[in-house]
Amino acid sequence: MRIAVSACLLGENCKYNGGNNLRPELVELLLGHEVVAVCPEVLGGLATPRVPAEIVQGEVRNREGESVDAAFRCGAEEAWARMQEAGGCDLAVLQPRSPSCGVGVVHDGTFSGTLVPGDGIFAALLRDHGIPCVSADDPALPALLTE
């Protein structure tokens, strides 16, 4: 199975604060699969580290109030293109709650830690293209990767 994975989950230091969200158990589950690592935010031209961003009324804005929506959308398209160059993907395993990769739940745009139903920009793009998306913290993930 070819799987797109948020690069931060694989240990790449591309997170907004310059760190990563390495999940060793995920890395182990991915053994035997072809992995396409992507970070839509970096692919959209955003620096690491960068000011945190959230989706505010449908637009991605950083904590300083600046719109970074174009970079998020450009990065989502670039990540999609990389997936296509790799031959397409059967599944995407994405970083929870992220304004780009959140699946089903994202921060509400108040920068208060409050979560609301919704998808990040990249996750929504993938769903529009029919790619199944799963959050890295979904308890069903191990079963999906061992099928």
CSV table of C-alpha atoms in Angstrom, one decimal:
chain,number,residue,atom,x,y,z
A,1,MET,CA,0.0,0.0,0.0
A,2,ARG,CA,1.3,3.5,-0.8
A,3,ILE,CA,0.5,5.9,2.0
A,4,ALA,CA,0.9,9.7,2.3
A,5,VAL,CA,2.0,10.6,5.8
A,6,SER,CA,2.4,14.0,7.5
A,7,ALA,CA,6.2,14.4,7.6
A,8,CYS,CA,6.2,15.6,11.2
A,9,LEU,CA,4.8,12.2,12.2
A,10,LEU,CA,7.9,10.6,10.8
A,11,GLY,CA,10.3,12.9,12.7
A,12,GLU,CA,10.9,15.7,10.3
A,13,ASN,CA,11.3,19.0,12.1
A,14,CYS,CA,8.7,20.9,10.1
A,15,LYS,CA,6.2,21.7,12.8
A,16,TYR,CA,5.3,25.3,13.4
A,17,ASN,CA,7.5,25.4,16.5
A,18,GLY,CA,10.5,23.9,14.7
A,19,GLY,CA,9.9,20.4,16.2
A,20,ASN,CA,8.2,17.3,15.1
A,21,ASN,CA,5.5,14.9,16.2
A,22,LEU,CA,7.4,11.7,15.8
A,23,ARG,CA,5.3,8.6,16.4
A,24,PRO,CA,7.6,5.6,16.6
A,25,GLU,CA,4.7,3.2,16.7
A,26,LEU,CA,3.4,4.7,13.4
A,27,VAL,CA,6.8,4.3,11.8
A,28,GLU,CA,6.8,0.7,12.8
A,29,LEU,CA,3.3,0.2,11.4
A,30,LEU,CA,4.4,1.7,8.1
A,31,LEU,CA,7.2,-0.9,7.6
A,32,GLY,CA,6.4,-2.8,4.4
A,33,HIS,CA,4.4,0.1,2.9
A,34,GLU,CA,5.6,2.7,0.5
A,35,VAL,CA,5.5,6.1,2.3
A,36,VAL,CA,5.1,9.5,0.7
A,37,ALA,CA,6.1,12.0,3.4
A,38,VAL,CA,4.6,15.5,2.9
A,39,CYS,CA,4.4,18.7,4.9
A,40,PRO,CA,1.9,21.0,3.1
A,41,GLU,CA,2.8,24.0,5.2
A,42,VAL,CA,6.5,23.8,4.2
A,43,LEU,CA,5.6,22.9,0.6
A,44,GLY,CA,3.5,26.1,0.6
A,45,GLY,CA,6.6,28.2,1.4
A,46,LEU,CA,6.1,28.7,5.1
A,47,ALA,CA,9.2,28.9,7.3
A,48,THR,CA,10.1,26.5,10.1
A,49,PRO,CA,9.6,27.7,12.8
A,50,ARG,CA,6.5,29.9,12.0
A,51,VAL,CA,3.7,31.7,13.8
A,52,PRO,CA,1.0,29.2,14.7
A,53,ALA,CA,-2.1,29.3,12.5
A,54,GLU,CA,-5.7,28.1,12.7
A,55,ILE,CA,-8.7,28.2,10.4
A,56,VAL,CA,-10.7,31.3,11.2
A,57,GLN,CA,-14.1,31.4,9.4
A,58,GLY,CA,-12.8,29.3,6.5
A,59,GLU,CA,-9.5,31.2,6.1
A,60,VAL,CA,-6.2,30.2,7.6
A,61,ARG,CA,-4.8,33.0,9.7
A,62,ASN,CA,-1.8,33.1,12.0
A,63,ARG,CA,-1.9,34.1,15.6
A,64,GLU,CA,-0.9,37.6,14.6
A,65,GLY,CA,-4.0,37.9,12.4
A,66,GLU,CA,-2.1,37.6,9.1
A,67,SER,CA,-3.7,35.5,6.4
A,68,VAL,CA,-1.6,32.6,5.4
A,69,ASP,CA,-4.4,30.9,3.5
A,70,ALA,CA,-2.7,31.1,0.1
A,71,ALA,CA,0.4,29.4,1.4
A,72,PHE,CA,-1.7,26.6,3.0
A,73,ARG,CA,-3.8,26.1,-0.2
A,74,CYS,CA,-0.7,26.2,-2.4
A,75,GLY,CA,1.1,23.7,-0.1
A,76,ALA,CA,-1.9,21.4,-0.2
A,77,GLU,CA,-1.9,21.4,-4.0
A,78,GLU,CA,1.9,20.8,-4.0
A,79,ALA,CA,1.6,17.9,-1.6
A,80,TRP,CA,-1.2,16.5,-3.8
A,81,ALA,CA,1.1,16.8,-6.8
A,82,ARG,CA,3.9,14.9,-5.0
A,83,MET,CA,1.5,12.2,-4.2
A,84,GLN,CA,0.6,11.9,-7.9
A,85,GLU,CA,4.2,11.9,-8.9
A,86,ALA,CA,4.7,9.0,-6.6
A,87,GLY,CA,2.0,7.1,-8.4
A,88,GLY,CA,-0.9,8.1,-6.2
A,89,CYS,CA,-1.7,7.0,-2.7
A,90,ASP,CA,-4.3,4.6,-1.2
A,91,LEU,CA,-4.5,6.3,2.2
A,92,ALA,CA,-3.3,9.4,4.1
A,93,VAL,CA,-2.2,9.3,7.7
A,94,LEU,CA,-2.3,12.9,9.0
A,95,GLN,CA,-1.3,15.0,12.0
A,96,PRO,CA,-4.4,15.5,14.3
A,97,ARG,CA,-5.9,18.9,14.8
A,98,SER,CA,-3.7,20.7,12.3
A,99,PRO,CA,-5.0,23.5,10.1
A,100,SER,CA,-3.6,21.6,7.1
A,101,CYS,CA,-3.7,18.0,8.1
A,102,GLY,CA,-6.5,17.7,10.7
A,103,VAL,CA,-9.0,15.0,10.0
A,104,GLY,CA,-12.5,15.5,11.5
A,105,VAL,CA,-11.3,17.9,14.2
A,106,VAL,CA,-9.4,21.2,14.1
A,107,HIS,CA,-8.7,24.1,16.3
A,108,ASP,CA,-11.5,26.7,16.3
A,109,GLY,CA,-9.5,29.8,15.2
A,110,THR,CA,-9.4,31.4,18.7
A,111,PHE,CA,-5.9,30.0,19.6
A,112,SER,CA,-7.4,28.9,22.9
A,113,GLY,CA,-7.0,25.1,22.3
A,114,THR,CA,-10.7,24.7,21.6
A,115,LEU,CA,-11.5,22.0,19.0
A,116,VAL,CA,-14.3,21.9,16.6
A,117,PRO,CA,-15.5,19.5,13.9
A,118,GLY,CA,-13.8,20.0,10.5
A,119,ASP,CA,-10.9,19.1,8.3
A,120,GLY,CA,-7.6,20.9,7.6
A,121,ILE,CA,-7.0,22.4,4.1
A,122,PHE,CA,-4.9,19.4,2.9
A,123,ALA,CA,-7.2,16.8,4.4
A,124,ALA,CA,-10.2,18.4,2.8
A,125,LEU,CA,-8.4,18.4,-0.6
A,126,LEU,CA,-7.6,14.7,-0.2
A,127,ARG,CA,-11.2,13.9,0.6
A,128,ASP,CA,-12.3,15.9,-2.4
A,129,HIS,CA,-10.1,13.6,-4.5
A,130,GLY,CA,-11.4,10.5,-2.9
A,131,ILE,CA,-8.4,9.6,-0.8
A,132,PRO,CA,-9.3,8.1,2.6
A,133,CYS,CA,-7.7,10.1,5.4
A,134,VAL,CA,-7.1,9.0,9.0
A,135,SER,CA,-5.7,10.9,11.9
A,136,ALA,CA,-2.5,9.4,13.4
A,137,ASP,CA,-4.4,9.1,16.7
A,138,ASP,CA,-7.3,7.1,15.3
A,139,PRO,CA,-7.5,3.7,17.2
A,140,ALA,CA,-8.5,2.0,13.9
A,141,LEU,CA,-5.2,2.9,12.3
A,142,PRO,CA,-3.3,-0.3,13.1
A,143,ALA,CA,-6.0,-2.4,11.6
A,144,LEU,CA,-6.0,-0.2,8.4
A,145,LEU,CA,-2.3,-0.7,8.0
A,146,THR,CA,-2.3,-4.5,8.5
A,147,GLU,CA,-5.0,-5.2,6.0
